[in-house]
Amino acid sequence: MRKRLFVALAFLTLAGFGFQTASAQLPGGLPRIPRPGKPKATPTPAPAESARPAPKSETQPAAQSQPDTGAAAAPAAGQELPPIAKDWVLVRADTRTSYKGNFDVWSWLPLVTFRSNIERPSGARYYVVVTQPNGAPWIELKCDSDTNGIGHECGSPHTPDEQGINAVGVISFTIKMKNPLAGTDQTLFTGKAKVEKAPSGDHSTRWPNKFSYFVNSDWALPIGYVFKDDYWPAVAFTVRGTNSSGLQLHVFYKGQEVGAQQGPFSCSSTELNGTPTRSTAEAVPQGGTWERVSCSLKGLRWDGEEVEGYHTLVRNPGEYEVKVLWNKKLSRTFKFTVGPDGRLADNGIARANGINAERVIVPVQVVGPQDGQWDRNAWKTEAFFGHPLKGFAGPPQ
């Protein structure tokens, strides 16, 4: 009897030690890192909460859980983010001044930048696989990472001109991570981008095949972000064209403008820059450019004592409306809400779509003709490169 009791106690002790050892590592062996926080003009985010583990390897049997492609089920409260921050994915077309050795014809190659929510394991590397508009296999892009290992840029200058094409249309791309030490090759995100072209500055009757290529991002125009920027709120939204320096923001609370004594709010940084690598002809509307700009509302303060000329949000909960003038004409309107606790009220859209919930996603109404002709329904199917937002109703038409 004593012998049996001793064996049972020994087994329980070993099992408890094994459980503690396994729980010290995330599934798949990928460590957590702080997820990106408040965005800056550079790709270096501020640390915030931890990120979710990377998906299982594609080499696993079909019965295993599948890689997260950015379209996975919405994370519940406290659940970790997907491996790729899809609101920081940018696809561009890099115009090259030759096509298969012919300098009278221009071509293009893909550029992909993104932020990751996971720490890259030792020995692993990111790369991007891109197909042609007709679906044919095309190219594999090498990725370089920033010093923090969170921002990544894939493509030029590593890609030679000879691999360029001049066909336009919808391309597919896949962000992958290969780790020869672990024997894995994982798919982290899949998407689609619409590539278009327009006459370049060198386009003429003599050079009719010199086009500038770019990615159409009309889907981004109705999607805005509100977030905390130190002592004041900030917003981000997308405009067509490169005249973001002409933007001025005005904020209204209960029908009255607030924070105006500090002057109109301006947009000082560009979060995502979709400018073509070769300029378009002057006649091309908006120059084939979509830019996401970030604007600090420094006349509004989250908390603290009342300061003359400032509007304190904690003392004034409720709905706020932002009106954007672009070259002195009304261009955007959108709203956000401050809760009774003095904090930005979360509408749940970011969290429901696997996006950093430190940013509240709001619908933006585009007003006036300054953005030119654009597809007002693109966000319904094309948002975030084929991953439209769940629970997002869009702006009033």
PDB file of N, CA, C and O in Angstrom, residues 303-329:
ATOM      1  N   ASP A 303      -8.190  65.720 -19.050  1.00  0.00           N
ATOM      2  CA  ASP A 303      -8.488  65.919 -17.631  1.00  0.00           C
ATOM      3  C   ASP A 303      -7.658  67.081 -17.086  1.00  0.00           C
ATOM      4  O   ASP A 303      -7.086  67.858 -17.846  1.00  0.00           O
ATOM      5  N   GLY A 304      -7.596  67.199 -15.776  1.00  0.00           N
ATOM      6  CA  GLY A 304      -6.844  68.272 -15.159  1.00  0.00           C
ATOM      7  C   GLY A 304      -7.724  69.463 -14.839  1.00  0.00           C
ATOM      8  O   GLY A 304      -8.927  69.481 -15.102  1.00  0.00           O
ATOM      9  N   GLU A 305      -7.102  70.476 -14.271  1.00  0.00           N
ATOM     10  CA  GLU A 305      -7.823  71.694 -13.922  1.00  0.00           C
ATOM     11  C   GLU A 305      -8.190  72.474 -15.180  1.00  0.00           C
ATOM     12  O   GLU A 305      -7.570  72.332 -16.232  1.00  0.00           O
ATOM     13  N   GLU A 306      -9.236  73.273 -15.053  1.00  0.00           N
ATOM     14  CA  GLU A 306      -9.639  74.120 -16.167  1.00  0.00           C
ATOM     15  C   GLU A 306      -8.514  75.113 -16.480  1.00  0.00           C
ATOM     16  O   GLU A 306      -7.964  75.762 -15.588  1.00  0.00           O
ATOM     17  N   VAL A 307      -8.136  75.193 -17.747  1.00  0.00           N
ATOM     18  CA  VAL A 307      -7.104  76.115 -18.204  1.00  0.00           C
ATOM     19  C   VAL A 307      -7.737  77.035 -19.235  1.00  0.00           C
ATOM     20  O   VAL A 307      -8.429  76.571 -20.152  1.00  0.00           O
ATOM     21  N   GLU A 308      -7.524  78.313 -19.072  1.00  0.00           N
ATOM     22  CA  GLU A 308      -8.140  79.280 -19.976  1.00  0.00           C
ATOM     23  C   GLU A 308      -7.752  78.982 -21.430  1.00  0.00           C
ATOM     24  O   GLU A 308      -6.583  78.777 -21.747  1.00  0.00           O
ATOM     25  N   GLY A 309      -8.739  78.947 -22.287  1.00  0.00           N
ATOM     26  CA  GLY A 309      -8.510  78.687 -23.707  1.00  0.00           C
ATOM     27  C   GLY A 309      -8.591  77.228 -24.081  1.00  0.00           C
ATOM     28  O   GLY A 309      -8.581  76.891 -25.271  1.00  0.00           O
ATOM     29  N   TYR A 310      -8.679  76.335 -23.074  1.00  0.00           N
ATOM     30  CA  TYR A 310      -8.765  74.898 -23.336  1.00  0.00           C
ATOM     31  C   TYR A 310     -10.138  74.382 -22.912  1.00  0.00           C
ATOM     32  O   TYR A 310     -10.804  74.948 -22.052  1.00  0.00           O
ATOM     33  N   HIS A 311     -10.535  73.279 -23.525  1.00  0.00           N
ATOM     34  CA  HIS A 311     -11.804  72.630 -23.212  1.00  0.00           C
ATOM     35  C   HIS A 311     -11.475  71.280 -22.568  1.00  0.00           C
ATOM     36  O   HIS A 311     -10.834  70.428 -23.185  1.00  0.00           O
ATOM     37  N   THR A 312     -11.917  71.071 -21.302  1.00  0.00           N
ATOM     38  CA  THR A 312     -11.587  69.851 -20.564  1.00  0.00           C
ATOM     39  C   THR A 312     -12.668  68.798 -20.793  1.00  0.00           C
ATOM     40  O   THR A 312     -13.833  68.992 -20.440  1.00  0.00           O
ATOM     41  N   LEU A 313     -12.280  67.667 -21.356  1.00  0.00           N
ATOM     42  CA  LEU A 313     -13.233  66.635 -21.762  1.00  0.00           C
ATOM     43  C   LEU A 313     -13.863  65.933 -20.569  1.00  0.00           C
ATOM     44  O   LEU A 313     -15.047  65.591 -20.607  1.00  0.00           O
ATOM     45  N   VAL A 314     -13.080  65.678 -19.498  1.00  0.00           N
ATOM     46  CA  VAL A 314     -13.620  64.955 -18.357  1.00  0.00           C
ATOM     47  C   VAL A 314     -14.785  65.712 -17.718  1.00  0.00           C
ATOM     48  O   VAL A 314     -15.672  65.110 -17.096  1.00  0.00           O
ATOM     49  N   ARG A 315     -14.817  67.027 -17.858  1.00  0.00           N
ATOM     50  CA  ARG A 315     -15.897  67.837 -17.294  1.00  0.00           C
ATOM     51  C   ARG A 315     -17.049  68.046 -18.272  1.00  0.00           C
ATOM     52  O   ARG A 315     -18.053  68.653 -17.919  1.00  0.00           O
ATOM     53  N   ASN A 316     -16.858  67.543 -19.503  1.00  0.00           N
ATOM     54  CA  ASN A 316     -17.879  67.774 -20.535  1.00  0.00           C
ATOM     55  C   ASN A 316     -18.093  66.507 -21.361  1.00  0.00           C
ATOM     56  O   ASN A 316     -17.748  66.436 -22.536  1.00  0.00           O
ATOM     57  N   PRO A 317     -18.670  65.458 -20.754  1.00  0.00           N
ATOM     58  CA  PRO A 317     -18.924  64.233 -21.509  1.00  0.00           C
ATOM     59  C   PRO A 317     -20.027  64.434 -22.548  1.00  0.00           C
ATOM     60  O   PRO A 317     -20.818  65.373 -22.459  1.00  0.00           O
ATOM     61  N   GLY A 318     -20.048  63.559 -23.520  1.00  0.00           N
ATOM     62  CA  GLY A 318     -21.066  63.640 -24.556  1.00  0.00           C
ATOM     63  C   GLY A 318     -20.473  63.547 -25.948  1.00  0.00           C
ATOM     64  O   GLY A 318     -19.328  63.135 -26.136  1.00  0.00           O
ATOM     65  N   GLU A 319     -21.264  63.945 -26.940  1.00  0.00           N
ATOM     66  CA  GLU A 319     -20.880  63.798 -28.348  1.00  0.00           C
ATOM     67  C   GLU A 319     -20.149  65.043 -28.852  1.00  0.00           C
ATOM     68  O   GLU A 319     -20.554  66.176 -28.572  1.00  0.00           O
ATOM     69  N   TYR A 320     -19.099  64.810 -29.608  1.00  0.00           N
ATOM     70  CA  TYR A 320     -18.316  65.875 -30.236  1.00  0.00           C
ATOM     71  C   TYR A 320     -18.327  65.661 -31.751  1.00  0.00           C
ATOM     72  O   TYR A 320     -18.299  64.524 -32.218  1.00  0.00           O
ATOM     73  N   GLU A 321     -18.349  66.754 -32.484  1.00  0.00           N
ATOM     74  CA  GLU A 321     -18.314  66.682 -33.942  1.00  0.00           C
ATOM     75  C   GLU A 321     -17.088  67.427 -34.464  1.00  0.00           C
ATOM     76  O   GLU A 321     -16.809  68.549 -34.036  1.00  0.00           O
ATOM     77  N   VAL A 322     -16.377  66.779 -35.371  1.00  0.00           N
ATOM     78  CA  VAL A 322     -15.210  67.377 -36.009  1.00  0.00           C
ATOM     79  C   VAL A 322     -15.579  67.758 -37.435  1.00  0.00           C
ATOM     80  O   VAL A 322     -16.107  66.939 -38.189  1.00  0.00           O
ATOM     81  N   LYS A 323     -15.304  69.007 -37.790  1.00  0.00           N
ATOM     82  CA  LYS A 323     -15.516  69.469 -39.156  1.00  0.00           C
ATOM     83  C   LYS A 323     -14.155  69.877 -39.738  1.00  0.00           C
ATOM     84  O   LYS A 323     -13.407  70.620 -39.104  1.00  0.00           O
ATOM     85  N   VAL A 324     -13.867  69.367 -40.917  1.00  0.00           N
ATOM     86  CA  VAL A 324     -12.563  69.584 -41.539  1.00  0.00           C
ATOM     87  C   VAL A 324     -12.720  70.512 -42.737  1.00  0.00           C
ATOM     88  O   VAL A 324     -13.517  70.242 -43.648  1.00  0.00           O
ATOM     89  N   LEU A 325     -11.962  71.598 -42.709  1.00  0.00           N
ATOM     90  CA  LEU A 325     -11.872  72.471 -43.878  1.00  0.00           C
ATOM     91  C   LEU A 325     -10.622  72.105 -44.659  1.00  0.00           C
ATOM     92  O   LEU A 325      -9.539  71.931 -44.089  1.00  0.00           O
ATOM     93  N   TRP A 326     -10.779  71.963 -45.954  1.00  0.00           N
ATOM     94  CA  TRP A 326      -9.641  71.669 -46.828  1.00  0.00           C
ATOM     95  C   TRP A 326      -9.571  72.809 -47.842  1.00  0.00           C
ATOM     96  O   TRP A 326     -10.476  72.987 -48.631  1.00  0.00           O
ATOM     97  N   ASN A 327      -8.508  73.593 -47.762  1.00  0.00           N
ATOM     98  CA  ASN A 327      -8.397  74.789 -48.592  1.00  0.00           C
ATOM     99  C   ASN A 327      -9.628  75.676 -48.431  1.00  0.00           C
ATOM    100  O   ASN A 327     -10.189  76.179 -49.406  1.00  0.00           O
ATOM    101  N   LYS A 328     -10.059  75.824 -47.144  1.00  0.00           N
ATOM    102  CA  LYS A 328     -11.147  76.714 -46.726  1.00  0.00           C
ATOM    103  C   LYS A 328     -12.520  76.259 -47.195  1.00  0.00           C
ATOM    104  O   LYS A 328     -13.475  77.037 -47.176  1.00  0.00           O
ATOM    105  N   LYS A 329     -12.637  74.987 -47.588  1.00  0.00           N
ATOM    106  CA  LYS A 329     -13.932  74.419 -47.964  1.00  0.00           C
ATOM    107  C   LYS A 329     -14.205  73.191 -47.110  1.00  0.00           C
ATOM    108  O   LYS A 329     -13.299  72.424 -46.806  1.00  0.00           O
TER     109      LYS A 329
END
